GROMACS .gro file of C-alpha atoms in nm:
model
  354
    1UNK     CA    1  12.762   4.937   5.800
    2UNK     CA    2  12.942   4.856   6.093
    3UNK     CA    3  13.310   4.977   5.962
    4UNK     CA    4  13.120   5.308   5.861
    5UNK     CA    5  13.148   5.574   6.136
    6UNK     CA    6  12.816   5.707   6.198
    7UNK     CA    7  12.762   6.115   6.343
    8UNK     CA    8  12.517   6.334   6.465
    9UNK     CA    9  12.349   6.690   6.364
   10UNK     CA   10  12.143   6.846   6.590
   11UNK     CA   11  12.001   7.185   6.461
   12UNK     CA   12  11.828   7.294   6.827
   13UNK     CA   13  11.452   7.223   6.691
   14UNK     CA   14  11.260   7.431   6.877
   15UNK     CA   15  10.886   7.225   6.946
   16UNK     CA   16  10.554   7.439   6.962
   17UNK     CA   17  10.454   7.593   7.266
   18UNK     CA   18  10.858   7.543   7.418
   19UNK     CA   19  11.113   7.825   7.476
   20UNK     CA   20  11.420   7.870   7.278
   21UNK     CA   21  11.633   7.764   7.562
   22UNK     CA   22  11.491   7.493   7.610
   23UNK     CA   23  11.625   7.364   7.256
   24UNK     CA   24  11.964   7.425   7.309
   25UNK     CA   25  12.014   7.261   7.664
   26UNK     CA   26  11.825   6.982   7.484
   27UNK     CA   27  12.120   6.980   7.255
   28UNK     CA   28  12.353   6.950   7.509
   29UNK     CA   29  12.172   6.657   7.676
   30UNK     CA   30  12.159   6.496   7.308
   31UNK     CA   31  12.511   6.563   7.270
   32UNK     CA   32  12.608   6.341   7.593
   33UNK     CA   33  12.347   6.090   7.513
   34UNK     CA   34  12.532   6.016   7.170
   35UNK     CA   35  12.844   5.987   7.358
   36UNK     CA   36  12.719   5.730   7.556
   37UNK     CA   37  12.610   5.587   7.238
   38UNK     CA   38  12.951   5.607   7.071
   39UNK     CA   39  12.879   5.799   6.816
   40UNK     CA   40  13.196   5.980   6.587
   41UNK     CA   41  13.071   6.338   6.638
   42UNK     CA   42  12.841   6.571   6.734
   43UNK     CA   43  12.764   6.909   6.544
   44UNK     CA   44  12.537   7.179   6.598
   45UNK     CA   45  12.414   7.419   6.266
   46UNK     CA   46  12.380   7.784   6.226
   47UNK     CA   47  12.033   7.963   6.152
   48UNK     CA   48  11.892   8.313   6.199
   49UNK     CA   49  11.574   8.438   6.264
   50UNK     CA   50  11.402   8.109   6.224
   51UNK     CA   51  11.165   8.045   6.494
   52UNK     CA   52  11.170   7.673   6.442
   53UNK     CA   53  11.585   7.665   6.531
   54UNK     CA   54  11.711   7.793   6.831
   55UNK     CA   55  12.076   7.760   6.746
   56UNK     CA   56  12.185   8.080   6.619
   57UNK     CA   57  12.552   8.069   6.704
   58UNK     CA   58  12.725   7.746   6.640
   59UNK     CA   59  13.031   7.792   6.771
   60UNK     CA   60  12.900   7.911   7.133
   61UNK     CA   61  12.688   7.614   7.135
   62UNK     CA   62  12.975   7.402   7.007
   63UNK     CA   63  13.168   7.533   7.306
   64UNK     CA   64  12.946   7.445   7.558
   65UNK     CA   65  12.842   7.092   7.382
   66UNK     CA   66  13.249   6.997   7.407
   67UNK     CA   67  13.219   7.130   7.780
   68UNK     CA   68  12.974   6.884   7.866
   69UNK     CA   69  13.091   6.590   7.690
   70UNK     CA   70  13.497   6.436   7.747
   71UNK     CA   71  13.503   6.188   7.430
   72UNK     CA   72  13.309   6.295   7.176
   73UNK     CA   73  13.430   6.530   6.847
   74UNK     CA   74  13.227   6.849   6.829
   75UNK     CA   75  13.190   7.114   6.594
   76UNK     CA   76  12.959   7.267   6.329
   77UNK     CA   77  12.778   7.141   6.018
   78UNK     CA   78  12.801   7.460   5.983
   79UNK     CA   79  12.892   7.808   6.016
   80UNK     CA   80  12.748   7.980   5.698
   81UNK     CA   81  13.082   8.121   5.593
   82UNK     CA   82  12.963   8.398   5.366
   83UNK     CA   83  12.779   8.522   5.680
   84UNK     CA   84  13.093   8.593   5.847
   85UNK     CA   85  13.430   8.726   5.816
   86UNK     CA   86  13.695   8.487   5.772
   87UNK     CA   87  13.916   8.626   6.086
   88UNK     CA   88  13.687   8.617   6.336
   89UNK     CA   89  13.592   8.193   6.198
   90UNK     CA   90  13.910   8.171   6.243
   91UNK     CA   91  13.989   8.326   6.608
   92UNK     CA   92  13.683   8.132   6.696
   93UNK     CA   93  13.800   7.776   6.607
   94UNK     CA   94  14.137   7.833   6.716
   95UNK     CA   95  13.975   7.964   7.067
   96UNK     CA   96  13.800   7.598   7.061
   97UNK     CA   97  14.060   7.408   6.941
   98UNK     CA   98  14.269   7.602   7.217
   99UNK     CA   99  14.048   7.487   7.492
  100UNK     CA  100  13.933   7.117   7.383
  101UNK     CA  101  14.251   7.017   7.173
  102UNK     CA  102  14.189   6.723   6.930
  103UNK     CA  103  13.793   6.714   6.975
  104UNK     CA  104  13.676   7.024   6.732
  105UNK     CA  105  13.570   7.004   6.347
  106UNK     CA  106  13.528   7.314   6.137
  107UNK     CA  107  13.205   7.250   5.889
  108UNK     CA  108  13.160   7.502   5.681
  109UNK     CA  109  12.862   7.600   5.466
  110UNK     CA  110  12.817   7.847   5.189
  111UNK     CA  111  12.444   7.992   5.216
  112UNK     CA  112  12.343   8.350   5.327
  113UNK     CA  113  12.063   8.442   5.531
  114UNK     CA  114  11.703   8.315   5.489
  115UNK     CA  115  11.541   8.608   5.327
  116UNK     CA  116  11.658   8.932   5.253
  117UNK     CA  117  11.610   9.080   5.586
  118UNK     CA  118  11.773   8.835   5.796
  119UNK     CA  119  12.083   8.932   5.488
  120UNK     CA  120  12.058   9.334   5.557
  121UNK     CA  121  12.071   9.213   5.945
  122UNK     CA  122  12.395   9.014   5.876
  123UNK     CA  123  12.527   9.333   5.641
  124UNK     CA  124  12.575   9.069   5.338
  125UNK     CA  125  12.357   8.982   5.035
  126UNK     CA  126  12.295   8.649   4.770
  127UNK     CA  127  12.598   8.746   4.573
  128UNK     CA  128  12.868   8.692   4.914
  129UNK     CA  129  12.821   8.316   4.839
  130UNK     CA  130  13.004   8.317   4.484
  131UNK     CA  131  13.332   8.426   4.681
  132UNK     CA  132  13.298   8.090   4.955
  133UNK     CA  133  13.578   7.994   4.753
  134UNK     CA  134  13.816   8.262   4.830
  135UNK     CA  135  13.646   8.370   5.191
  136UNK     CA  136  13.733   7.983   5.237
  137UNK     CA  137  14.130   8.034   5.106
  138UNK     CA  138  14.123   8.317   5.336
  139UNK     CA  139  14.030   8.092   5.654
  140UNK     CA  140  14.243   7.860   5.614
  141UNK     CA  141  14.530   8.044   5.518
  142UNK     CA  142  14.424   8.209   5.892
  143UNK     CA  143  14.577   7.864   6.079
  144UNK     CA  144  14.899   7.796   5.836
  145UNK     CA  145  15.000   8.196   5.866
  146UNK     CA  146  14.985   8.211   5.488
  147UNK     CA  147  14.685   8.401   5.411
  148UNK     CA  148  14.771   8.695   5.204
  149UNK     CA  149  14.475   8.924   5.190
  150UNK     CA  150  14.579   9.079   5.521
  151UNK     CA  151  14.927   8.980   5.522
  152UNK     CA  152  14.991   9.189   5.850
  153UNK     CA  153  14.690   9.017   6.028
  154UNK     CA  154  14.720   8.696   6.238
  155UNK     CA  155  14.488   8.499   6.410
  156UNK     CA  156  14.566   8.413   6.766
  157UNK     CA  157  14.527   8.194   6.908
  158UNK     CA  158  14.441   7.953   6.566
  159UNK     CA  159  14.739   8.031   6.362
  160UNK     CA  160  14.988   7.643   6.374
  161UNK     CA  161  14.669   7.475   6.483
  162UNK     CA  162  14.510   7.154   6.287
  163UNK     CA  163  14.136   7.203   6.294
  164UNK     CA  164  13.995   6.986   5.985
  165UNK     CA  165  13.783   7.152   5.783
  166UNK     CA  166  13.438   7.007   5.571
  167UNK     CA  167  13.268   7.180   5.323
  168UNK     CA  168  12.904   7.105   5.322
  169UNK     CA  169  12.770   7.109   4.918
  170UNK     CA  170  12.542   7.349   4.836
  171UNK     CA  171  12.535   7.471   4.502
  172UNK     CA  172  12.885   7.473   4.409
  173UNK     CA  173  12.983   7.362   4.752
  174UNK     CA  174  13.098   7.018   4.597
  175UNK     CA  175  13.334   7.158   4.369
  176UNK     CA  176  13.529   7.378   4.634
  177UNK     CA  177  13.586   7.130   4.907
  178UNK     CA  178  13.756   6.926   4.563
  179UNK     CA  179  13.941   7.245   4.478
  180UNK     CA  180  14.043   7.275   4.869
  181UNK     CA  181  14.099   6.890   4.910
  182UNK     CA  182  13.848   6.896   5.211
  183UNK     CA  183  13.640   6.647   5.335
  184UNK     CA  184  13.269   6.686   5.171
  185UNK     CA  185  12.965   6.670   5.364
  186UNK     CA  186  12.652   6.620   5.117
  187UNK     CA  187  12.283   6.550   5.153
  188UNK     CA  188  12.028   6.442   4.888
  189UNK     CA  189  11.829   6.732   4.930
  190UNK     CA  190  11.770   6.728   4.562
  191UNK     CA  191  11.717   6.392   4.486
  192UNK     CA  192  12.004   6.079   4.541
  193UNK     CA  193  12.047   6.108   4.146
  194UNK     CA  194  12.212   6.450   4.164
  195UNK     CA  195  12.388   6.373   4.538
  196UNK     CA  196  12.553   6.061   4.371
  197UNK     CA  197  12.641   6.287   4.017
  198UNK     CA  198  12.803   6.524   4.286
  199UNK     CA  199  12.956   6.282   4.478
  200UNK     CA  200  13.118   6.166   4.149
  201UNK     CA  201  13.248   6.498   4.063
  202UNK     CA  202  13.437   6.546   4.375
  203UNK     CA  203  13.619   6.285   4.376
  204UNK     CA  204  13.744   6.285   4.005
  205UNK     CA  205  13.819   6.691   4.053
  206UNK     CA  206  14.011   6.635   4.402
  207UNK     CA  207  14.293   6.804   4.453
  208UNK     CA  208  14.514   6.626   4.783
  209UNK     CA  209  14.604   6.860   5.059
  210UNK     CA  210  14.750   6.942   5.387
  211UNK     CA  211  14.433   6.823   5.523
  212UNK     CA  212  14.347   6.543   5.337
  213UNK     CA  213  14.560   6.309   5.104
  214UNK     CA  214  14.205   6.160   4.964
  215UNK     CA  215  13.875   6.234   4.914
  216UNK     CA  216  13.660   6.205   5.200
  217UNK     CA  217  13.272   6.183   5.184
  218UNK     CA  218  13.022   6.214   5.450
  219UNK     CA  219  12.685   6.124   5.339
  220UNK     CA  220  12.422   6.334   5.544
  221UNK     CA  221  12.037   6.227   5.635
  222UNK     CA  222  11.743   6.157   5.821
  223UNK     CA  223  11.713   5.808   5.907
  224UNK     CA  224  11.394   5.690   6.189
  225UNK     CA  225  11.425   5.398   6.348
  226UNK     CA  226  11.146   5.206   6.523
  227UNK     CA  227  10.909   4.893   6.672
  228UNK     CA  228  10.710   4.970   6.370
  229UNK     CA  229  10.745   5.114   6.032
  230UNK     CA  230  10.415   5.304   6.078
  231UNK     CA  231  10.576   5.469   6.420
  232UNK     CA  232  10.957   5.532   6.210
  233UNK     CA  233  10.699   5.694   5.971
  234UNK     CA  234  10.599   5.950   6.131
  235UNK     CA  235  10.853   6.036   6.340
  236UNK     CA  236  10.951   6.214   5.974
  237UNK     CA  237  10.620   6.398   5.994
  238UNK     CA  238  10.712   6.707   6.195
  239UNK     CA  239  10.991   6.808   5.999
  240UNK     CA  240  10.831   6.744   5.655
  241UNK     CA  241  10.561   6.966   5.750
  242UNK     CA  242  10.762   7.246   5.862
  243UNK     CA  243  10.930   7.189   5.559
  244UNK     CA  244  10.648   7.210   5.352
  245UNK     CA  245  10.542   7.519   5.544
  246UNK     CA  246  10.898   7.712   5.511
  247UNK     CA  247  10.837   7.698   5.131
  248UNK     CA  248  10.501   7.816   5.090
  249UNK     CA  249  10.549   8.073   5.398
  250UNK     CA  250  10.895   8.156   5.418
  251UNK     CA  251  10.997   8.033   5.739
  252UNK     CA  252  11.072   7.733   5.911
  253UNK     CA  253  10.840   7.716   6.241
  254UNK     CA  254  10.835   7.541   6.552
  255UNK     CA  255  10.772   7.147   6.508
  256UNK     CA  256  10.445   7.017   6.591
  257UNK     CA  257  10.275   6.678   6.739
  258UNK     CA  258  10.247   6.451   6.428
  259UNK     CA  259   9.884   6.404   6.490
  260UNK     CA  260   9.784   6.735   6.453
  261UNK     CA  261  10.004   6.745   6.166
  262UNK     CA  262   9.823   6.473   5.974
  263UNK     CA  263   9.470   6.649   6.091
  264UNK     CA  264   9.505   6.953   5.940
  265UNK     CA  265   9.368   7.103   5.607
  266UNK     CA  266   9.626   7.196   5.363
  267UNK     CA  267   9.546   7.305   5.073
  268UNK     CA  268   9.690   7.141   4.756
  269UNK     CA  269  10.076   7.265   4.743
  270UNK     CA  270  10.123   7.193   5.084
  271UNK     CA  271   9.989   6.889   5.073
  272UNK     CA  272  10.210   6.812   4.762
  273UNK     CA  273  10.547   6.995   4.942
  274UNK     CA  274  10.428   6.807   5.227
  275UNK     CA  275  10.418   6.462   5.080
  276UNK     CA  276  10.720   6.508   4.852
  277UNK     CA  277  10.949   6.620   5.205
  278UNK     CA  278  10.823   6.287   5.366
  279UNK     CA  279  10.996   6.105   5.040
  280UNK     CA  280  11.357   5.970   5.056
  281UNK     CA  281  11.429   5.949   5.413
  282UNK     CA  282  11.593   5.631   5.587
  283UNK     CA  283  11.313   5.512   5.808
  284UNK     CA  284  11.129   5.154   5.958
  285UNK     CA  285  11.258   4.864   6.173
  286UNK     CA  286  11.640   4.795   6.319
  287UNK     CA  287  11.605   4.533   5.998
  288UNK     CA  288  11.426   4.774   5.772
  289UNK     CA  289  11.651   5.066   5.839
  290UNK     CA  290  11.998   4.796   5.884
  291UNK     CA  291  11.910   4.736   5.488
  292UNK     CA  292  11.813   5.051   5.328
  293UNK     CA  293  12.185   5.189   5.505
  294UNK     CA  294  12.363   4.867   5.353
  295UNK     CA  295  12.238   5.013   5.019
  296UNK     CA  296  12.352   5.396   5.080
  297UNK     CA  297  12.680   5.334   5.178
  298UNK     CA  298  12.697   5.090   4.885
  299UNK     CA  299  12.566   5.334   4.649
  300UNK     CA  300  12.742   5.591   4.763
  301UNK     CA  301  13.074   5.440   4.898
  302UNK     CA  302  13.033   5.693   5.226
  303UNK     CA  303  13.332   5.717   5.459
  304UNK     CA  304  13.065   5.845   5.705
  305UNK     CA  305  12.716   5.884   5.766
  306UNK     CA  306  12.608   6.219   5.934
  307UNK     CA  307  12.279   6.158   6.103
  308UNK     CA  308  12.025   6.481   6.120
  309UNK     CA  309  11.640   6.374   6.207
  310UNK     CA  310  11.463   6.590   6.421
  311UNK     CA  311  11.082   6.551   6.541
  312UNK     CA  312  10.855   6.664   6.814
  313UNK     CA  313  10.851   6.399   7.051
  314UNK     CA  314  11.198   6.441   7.215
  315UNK     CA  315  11.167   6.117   7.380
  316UNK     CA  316  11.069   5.885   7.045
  317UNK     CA  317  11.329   6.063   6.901
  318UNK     CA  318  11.623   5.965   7.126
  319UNK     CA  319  11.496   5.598   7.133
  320UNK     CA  320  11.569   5.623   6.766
  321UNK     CA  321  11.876   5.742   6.791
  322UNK     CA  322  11.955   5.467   7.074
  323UNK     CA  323  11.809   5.198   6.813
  324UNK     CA  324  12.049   5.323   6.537
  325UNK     CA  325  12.284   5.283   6.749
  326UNK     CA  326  12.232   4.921   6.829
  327UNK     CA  327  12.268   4.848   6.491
  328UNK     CA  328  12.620   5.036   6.401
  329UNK     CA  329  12.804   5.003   6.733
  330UNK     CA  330  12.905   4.798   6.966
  331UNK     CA  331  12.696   4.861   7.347
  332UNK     CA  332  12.817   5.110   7.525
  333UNK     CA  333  12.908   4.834   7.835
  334UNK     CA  334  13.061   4.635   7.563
  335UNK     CA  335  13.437   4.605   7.582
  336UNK     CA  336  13.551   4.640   7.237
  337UNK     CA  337  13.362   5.027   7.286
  338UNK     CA  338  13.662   5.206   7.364
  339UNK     CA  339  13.847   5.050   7.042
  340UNK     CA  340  13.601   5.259   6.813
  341UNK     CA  341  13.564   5.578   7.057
  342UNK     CA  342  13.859   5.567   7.187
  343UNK     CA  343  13.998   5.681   7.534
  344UNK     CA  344  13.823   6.001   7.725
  345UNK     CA  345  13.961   6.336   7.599
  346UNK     CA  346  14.032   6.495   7.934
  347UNK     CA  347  14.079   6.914   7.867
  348UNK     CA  348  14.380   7.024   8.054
  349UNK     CA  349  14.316   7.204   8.376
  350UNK     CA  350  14.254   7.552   8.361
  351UNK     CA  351  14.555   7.784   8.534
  352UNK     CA  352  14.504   7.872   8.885
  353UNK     CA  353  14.297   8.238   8.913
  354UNK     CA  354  14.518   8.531   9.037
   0.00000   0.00000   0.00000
């Protein structure tokens, strides 16, 4: 566990009664908190209309994440590429790359809009996410100056930069990032049986590229971490309820205290969405949680684990983050840190105004 390079996702939970903004300067704080910890990266996601998430625009908050950390990679897990067109991605990285050189990912994702509302908003529908393959092409083709779908168009400034890419699986989101020879970002959303079957997949169809000679796997998840099993537990419980609720309601909304949570009536889907959303998760002791990650990385022979739990108590939250990462890093005060994290990435100064 401890060769494994362990990441964060933050997707700006918003937490009843809060405002919006007060999510994404939480993010920020998180993101220099797990650069004290040493973690790999830090990414921020991309959801509209969702009154649970704040973060609406990844790469803004990416930029200002990167502007308040010196060390740390940054980027986006991910901008929903179907939502978008490929130029602008691209002008948007490159702008990133531009002004924190060697510290931005690209993570891409191939779902649309929530509902069919949020799709009209974004002028696409369900059917833009069978071309992430060639919208994907497109973007790349953006940085290398090869792209040939608007072979007069060029993206300044991200054309000759190296900005890797990922390719989070959804659907057919496995098979691409093979196709691409990108790095694959996968969750077992739908069970580790079918995660491991695509994991398997992806690595027999990989195709070696320009950004990666091999195939590259981050496993992604929630894993709690604390005194107690009973207290890891339900740190979970905020999140599987507002999972349960987005699926019988259509929306993902604000997360709430887990004691009200576990007071209130559902009625019997909920409670069943409910309990299965609180299945599967990485949660108990340093020990507890220390084996159960052994296991993952064995079963699923990660290159990197991409952390994502969220819950209401902001606080409890962070202290599990700080536990995890007692168990895979070093302390931050200890001296073989800067081995694994490497030396601060100073930006350059900006020009002199005029």
């Amino acid at each position: 566990m401890r060769s494994t390079p362990f990441s964060v996702l933050d997707r700006s939970r918003t937490r009843q009664g809060r405002e919006h903004g007060e999510a994404l300067r939480d993010t920020v704080a998180f993101a220099q908190l797990a650069e004290e910890l040493a973690f790999h990266r830090f990414w921020v996601s991309e959801h509209h209309s969702v009154p649970g998430v704040a973060g609406s625009a990844p790469t803004v908050l990416a930029a200002a994440v990167a502007a308040a950390t010196r060390r740390i990679r940054v980027g986006t897990g991910g901008v929903m590429l179907p939502n978008h067109q490929p130029l602008v991605v691209a002008e948007q990285f490159g702008v990133l790359a531009s002004l924190f050189p060697g510290r931005i990912d690209m993570g891409l994702g191939r779902s649309v809009g929530f509902t069919d509302g949020i799709r009209r908003a974004l002028g696409r529908d369900k059917e833009a996410a069978d071309d992430f393959g060639a919208q994907l092409a497109e973007l790349l083709g953006y940085f290398t100056g090869e792209q040939q779908v608007h072979p007069e168009v060029h993206a300044r400034p991200a054309e000759g930069l190296q900005v890797p890419a990922f390719v989070l699986a959804t659907g057919a989101g496995a098979e691409v990032a093979a196709q691409a020879g990108l790095p694959l970002v996968i969750a077992a959303a739908a069970g580790e049986a079918r995660m491991l079957e695509a994991i398997e997949r992806y690595r027999a169809a990989f195709r070696p590229s320009a950004q990666a000679a091999e195939p590259y796997v981050v496993v992604a998840g929630t894993v709690a971490v604390a005194e107690t099993t009973e207290q890891a537990r339900r740190l979970l419980v905020p999140e599987a309820w507002s999972a349960a609720y987005s699926r019988t309601h259509g929306v993902f909304p604000p997360l709430e205290p887990a004691e009200a949570i576990e007071a209130r009536a559902m009625t019997d889907r909920e409670r069943a969405l409910y309990e299965q959303s609180m299945r599967g998760h990485v949660h108990g002791t340093e020990d507890e949680v220390a084996t159960a990650l052994d296991g993952l990385i064995a079963r699923t022979d990660a290159d990197e684990v991409l952390v994502t739990t969220s819950s209401y108590d902001r606080d409890d939250m962070l202290d599990s983050y700080r536990r995890l990462a007692r168990l895979v890093r070093p302390s931050p005060t200890d001296p073989d840190r800067e081995a694994i994290s490497g030396p601060p990435a100073v930006p350059p100064p900006l020009a002199p105004l005029r």
